[in-house]
Short mmCIF file of C-alpha atoms in Angstrom, two decimals:
data_model
loop_
_atom_site.label_atom_id
_atom_site.label_comp_id
_atom_site.label_asym_id
_atom_site.label_seq_id
_atom_site.Cartn_x
_atom_site.Cartn_y
_atom_site.Cartn_z
CA MET A 1 166.20 15.48 113.99
CA ASP A 2 165.76 17.97 116.99
CA LEU A 3 167.28 17.79 119.90
CA SER A 4 165.71 15.68 123.06
CA LEU A 5 166.27 16.18 126.77
CA SER A 6 165.24 14.02 129.56
CA THR A 7 166.76 14.16 133.24
CA ARG A 8 167.05 11.38 135.99
CA THR A 9 168.49 11.40 139.38
CA VAL A 10 170.90 8.60 140.60
CA GLY A 11 172.11 9.18 144.05
CA ASP A 12 173.75 12.80 144.65
CA ARG A 13 173.96 13.15 140.66
CA THR A 14 171.41 14.17 137.89
CA VAL A 15 172.19 12.50 134.46
CA VAL A 16 170.86 14.68 131.55
CA GLU A 17 170.29 12.40 128.72
CA VAL A 18 171.00 14.36 125.35
CA GLY A 19 169.82 13.15 121.91
CA GLY A 20 169.61 14.59 118.27
CA GLU A 21 171.34 17.56 117.15
CA ILE A 22 173.30 20.13 119.44
CA ASP A 23 173.88 23.04 117.17
CA VAL A 24 173.14 26.66 116.85
CA TYR A 25 169.59 26.22 116.64
CA THR A 26 168.93 23.62 119.70
CA ALA A 27 171.83 24.55 121.92
CA PRO A 28 169.77 27.23 123.85
CA LYS A 29 167.49 24.56 124.74
CA LEU A 30 170.12 22.77 126.47
CA ARG A 31 171.64 25.92 128.16
CA GLU A 32 167.97 26.40 129.58
CA GLN A 33 168.11 22.81 130.92
CA LEU A 34 171.45 23.33 132.62
CA VAL A 35 170.67 26.80 134.18
CA GLU A 36 167.23 25.45 135.37
CA LEU A 37 169.16 22.39 137.10
CA VAL A 38 171.68 24.58 138.86
CA ASN A 39 169.00 26.77 139.97
CA ASP A 40 167.31 24.22 141.39
CA GLY A 41 170.29 22.74 143.49
CA SER A 42 171.71 20.18 141.19
CA PHE A 43 175.26 20.74 141.05
CA HIS A 44 176.75 17.21 140.37
CA LEU A 45 175.61 16.68 136.73
CA VAL A 46 176.31 13.68 134.41
CA VAL A 47 175.81 14.98 130.45
CA ASP A 48 174.93 11.79 128.58
CA MET A 49 175.76 12.29 125.07
CA GLU A 50 175.51 8.91 123.81
CA GLY A 51 172.27 9.57 121.53
CA VAL A 52 173.99 12.82 120.01
CA ASP A 53 174.34 12.86 116.41
CA PHE A 54 175.63 16.23 115.85
CA LEU A 55 177.60 18.52 118.00
CA ASP A 56 179.16 22.16 117.09
CA SER A 57 181.01 24.78 118.96
CA THR A 58 177.83 26.33 120.14
CA GLY A 59 176.78 23.21 121.95
CA LEU A 60 180.64 23.15 123.24
CA GLY A 61 180.16 26.62 124.70
CA VAL A 62 176.97 25.71 126.39
CA LEU A 63 178.71 22.74 127.88
CA VAL A 64 181.60 24.81 128.75
CA GLY A 65 178.74 27.53 130.54
CA GLY A 66 177.73 24.45 132.72
CA LEU A 67 180.79 23.41 133.94
CA LYS A 68 181.29 27.16 134.98
CA ARG A 69 178.15 27.42 136.71
CA VAL A 70 178.37 23.91 138.45
CA ARG A 71 181.81 24.96 139.70
CA ALA A 72 180.49 28.17 141.23
CA HIS A 73 178.76 25.66 143.61
CA GLU A 74 181.68 23.28 144.04
CA GLY A 75 180.03 20.93 141.55
CA SER A 76 180.86 18.50 138.69
CA LEU A 77 180.01 18.35 135.19
CA ARG A 78 180.88 14.63 133.55
CA LEU A 79 180.19 13.78 130.05
CA VAL A 80 179.42 10.30 128.69
CA CYS A 81 180.50 9.72 125.50
CA ASN A 82 182.01 6.79 123.00
CA GLN A 83 181.03 8.15 119.79
CA GLU A 84 184.47 8.96 117.74
CA ARG A 85 183.14 11.73 115.78
CA ILE A 86 182.00 13.35 118.87
CA LEU A 87 185.15 12.97 120.60
CA LYS A 88 187.16 14.29 117.78
CA ILE A 89 185.31 17.53 118.25
CA PHE A 90 186.52 17.88 121.86
CA ARG A 91 189.91 17.02 121.17
CA ILE A 92 190.60 19.36 118.41
CA THR A 93 189.58 22.40 120.64
CA GLY A 94 191.44 20.96 123.56
CA LEU A 95 188.06 20.28 125.77
CA THR A 96 189.29 16.92 126.44
CA LYS A 97 191.48 18.47 129.31
CA VAL A 98 188.64 20.48 130.36
CA PHE A 99 185.90 17.80 130.70
CA PRO A 100 185.95 14.38 132.44
CA ILE A 101 184.69 11.92 129.67
CA HIS A 102 183.43 8.72 130.94
CA THR A 103 182.69 5.52 128.81
CA SER A 104 179.43 4.73 130.89
CA VAL A 105 177.00 6.72 132.71
CA GLU A 106 177.38 4.13 135.67
CA GLU A 107 181.19 5.00 135.54
CA ALA A 108 180.35 8.69 135.52
CA VAL A 109 178.07 8.42 138.35
CA ALA A 110 180.87 6.42 140.48
CA ALA A 111 183.72 8.71 139.60
CA THR A 112 184.74 11.04 142.57
CA ASP A 113 187.74 12.66 141.67
CA MET B 1 177.96 29.75 88.55
CA ALA B 2 178.54 27.36 91.58
CA THR B 3 177.25 24.03 91.23
CA VAL B 4 174.52 24.69 94.00
CA GLU B 5 173.86 27.77 95.37
CA LEU B 6 172.05 28.80 98.71
CA ARG B 7 170.90 31.68 100.24
CA PHE B 8 169.00 31.72 103.85
CA SER B 9 167.79 34.52 106.09
CA ALA B 10 170.11 34.64 108.97
CA LEU B 11 168.11 32.70 111.66
CA PRO B 12 169.74 29.69 113.67
CA GLU B 13 166.92 27.22 112.32
CA HIS B 14 168.19 27.41 108.62
CA VAL B 15 171.80 26.13 109.37
CA ARG B 16 170.95 22.64 109.87
CA THR B 17 169.33 22.86 106.28
CA ALA B 18 172.39 24.64 104.88
CA ARG B 19 174.45 21.31 106.62
CA LEU B 20 172.23 18.93 104.96
CA VAL B 21 172.39 20.33 101.43
CA ALA B 22 176.43 20.65 101.61
CA ALA B 23 176.75 17.06 102.60
CA ALA B 24 174.37 15.85 99.80
CA VAL B 25 176.19 17.68 97.24
CA ALA B 26 179.60 16.91 98.70
CA ARG B 27 178.77 13.44 98.88
CA ARG B 28 177.67 13.79 94.93
CA ALA B 29 180.84 15.36 94.10
CA GLY B 30 182.72 12.21 95.36
CA VAL B 31 183.95 13.50 98.70
CA ASP B 32 184.77 10.28 101.01
CA GLU B 33 182.15 9.49 103.11
CA ALA B 34 184.62 9.30 106.03
CA VAL B 35 185.13 12.84 105.56
CA LEU B 36 181.46 14.07 105.31
CA ASP B 37 180.77 14.35 109.14
CA GLU B 38 183.56 17.23 108.63
CA VAL B 39 181.87 18.54 105.83
CA ARG B 40 178.62 18.81 107.48
CA LEU B 41 180.28 20.20 110.88
CA ALA B 42 182.45 22.69 109.18
CA VAL B 43 179.77 23.94 107.24
CA GLY B 44 177.65 24.31 109.99
CA GLU B 45 180.29 26.39 112.05
CA ALA B 46 180.90 28.44 109.14
CA CYS B 47 176.87 29.19 108.45
CA SER B 48 176.21 29.81 112.57
CA ARG B 49 179.14 32.34 112.44
CA ALA B 50 177.86 34.27 109.33
CA VAL B 51 174.35 34.14 111.10
CA GLY B 52 175.90 35.50 114.39
CA LEU B 53 177.42 38.06 112.60
CA HIS B 54 174.21 39.33 110.59
CA GLN B 55 172.05 39.10 113.73
CA SER B 56 174.69 41.10 115.94
CA GLY B 57 175.00 43.32 113.24
CA GLY B 58 171.15 43.94 112.69
CA ILE B 59 171.63 42.80 108.94
CA THR B 60 168.97 41.93 106.67
CA ALA B 61 170.60 40.18 103.87
CA PRO B 62 170.93 36.70 103.58
CA VAL B 63 173.71 34.13 104.18
CA LYS B 64 175.07 32.85 101.16
CA VAL B 65 176.79 29.08 100.45
CA ALA B 66 178.18 28.63 97.17
CA LEU B 67 178.99 24.45 96.63
CA ILE B 68 181.48 24.14 94.07
CA GLU B 69 182.29 21.08 92.11
CA GLU B 70 185.50 21.08 90.27
CA GLU B 71 187.80 18.69 88.98
CA LYS B 72 189.36 16.41 92.08
CA GLN B 73 188.06 19.09 94.54
CA PHE B 74 184.98 20.45 96.09
CA SER B 75 184.90 23.76 97.78
CA ILE B 76 182.33 25.55 99.78
CA GLU B 77 182.30 29.22 100.32
CA VAL B 78 180.12 30.70 102.93
CA GLY B 79 179.82 34.56 102.48
CA ASP B 80 178.67 37.28 105.25
CA GLU B 81 177.90 40.70 104.51
CA ALA B 82 179.31 42.20 108.14
CA PRO B 83 181.42 44.45 107.83
CA HIS B 84 184.61 43.00 109.63
CA SER B 85 187.24 44.38 111.89
CA THR B 86 190.06 42.77 113.62
CA PRO B 87 188.98 40.93 116.72
CA GLY B 88 190.59 43.51 119.02
CA GLU B 89 188.46 46.39 117.87
CA ARG B 90 185.21 44.13 118.34
CA ALA B 91 186.26 43.49 121.52
CA SER B 92 186.76 47.12 122.61
CA GLY B 93 183.92 48.47 120.36
CA ALA B 94 181.23 45.84 121.63
CA ALA B 95 179.57 46.60 124.83
CA GLY B 96 180.35 44.54 127.83
CA ASP B 97 180.28 40.91 128.25
CA ASP B 98 177.90 40.07 125.44
CA GLY B 99 180.67 41.70 122.91
CA ASP B 100 183.33 39.10 124.71
CA VAL B 101 181.07 36.02 124.81
CA GLU B 102 180.24 36.72 120.99
CA ALA B 103 183.89 37.27 120.05
CA GLU B 104 184.74 33.70 122.03
CA GLU B 105 181.89 31.96 120.32
CA ASP B 106 183.17 33.24 116.78
CA GLU B 107 186.82 32.34 117.49
CA MET B 108 185.67 28.87 118.78
CA GLY B 109 183.85 28.06 115.52
CA LEU B 110 186.89 29.35 113.16
CA ALA B 111 189.13 26.91 115.66
CA VAL B 112 186.97 23.94 115.21
CA ILE B 113 187.07 24.76 111.08
CA SER B 114 190.74 25.31 111.11
CA GLY B 115 191.15 21.79 113.02
CA LEU B 116 188.91 20.06 110.89
CA VAL B 117 189.67 21.41 107.14
CA ASP B 118 193.40 21.32 106.06
CA ASP B 119 192.47 23.64 103.12
CA VAL B 120 190.62 26.94 104.38
CA GLU B 121 191.13 30.55 103.42
CA VAL B 122 189.17 33.09 105.64
CA SER B 123 188.98 36.63 104.30
CA ALA B 124 187.28 39.77 105.43
CA GLY B 125 186.57 42.92 104.52
CA GLU B 126 184.38 46.34 104.84
CA HIS B 127 181.78 44.55 102.64
CA GLY B 128 181.92 41.19 104.52
CA GLY B 129 183.97 38.06 104.79
CA LEU B 130 184.33 34.86 102.99
CA ILE B 131 185.06 31.44 104.53
CA ARG B 132 186.14 28.94 101.41
CA MET B 133 186.83 25.30 102.58
CA THR B 134 188.19 22.65 99.95
CA TRP B 135 188.26 19.07 100.11
CA PRO B 136 189.54 16.35 97.45
CA THR B 137 187.43 14.19 95.73
CA ALA B 138 187.63 10.88 94.24
CA PRO B 139 187.96 10.79 90.16
CA PRO B 140 184.09 9.48 88.95
CA ALA B 141 186.10 6.41 87.42
CA ALA B 142 186.83 5.47 90.69
CA VAL B 143 183.19 5.60 91.99
CA LEU B 144 181.79 3.82 89.04
CA SER B 145 184.22 0.41 89.17
#
């Protein structure tokens, strides 16, 4: 399966719904999407990972890159993920301390801290 | 020879193929279903790293993956042909930020592998590097019963 990306606006947040596999081949597409959003002035992003089947360190690198970009504009990047196999990758790399991870898009959109 | 051997051009689009093949052979060898996700991720990380090393080093040789079924264990070896130096030498020898980013991604991949796999050996020399990862397998009798 390839990578699927769609975006929608909820209030002042932009939700990026990601599906499929994020790996060394597809991660550049996600990077382009995040860069484009920030360049267009969307600084508060919610990345919905519920449809992601596979994530590797290249994908993690792109998410960290996205976080650095929005923070440069005092923005935020929140993740939505309930899948244990995906959460495990954030845990073993220590990135659970870097990203706010929410259980639903509603929760992520409502979060302010 | 190994149970299954795979050689692929050092291109990102082939890493997925390596993951699928590795997971299929691991399942057949009797690696626990619960661990197959880890096998898939670990072999993907090792292959992504090898592809990156070949591409940044301008190496045209293929990346090699050996899937080895043995008694009570299953091993995967991912070999690259990039001449290795220590991370410090790479960082100072590479040009600017790109070199640093590559070194960081390389280290993140290795961090994921060592976090996932209990039995992993990383070796490197002037003719290339090898990552060997091993998982236990269930005995065939248990699979049949």
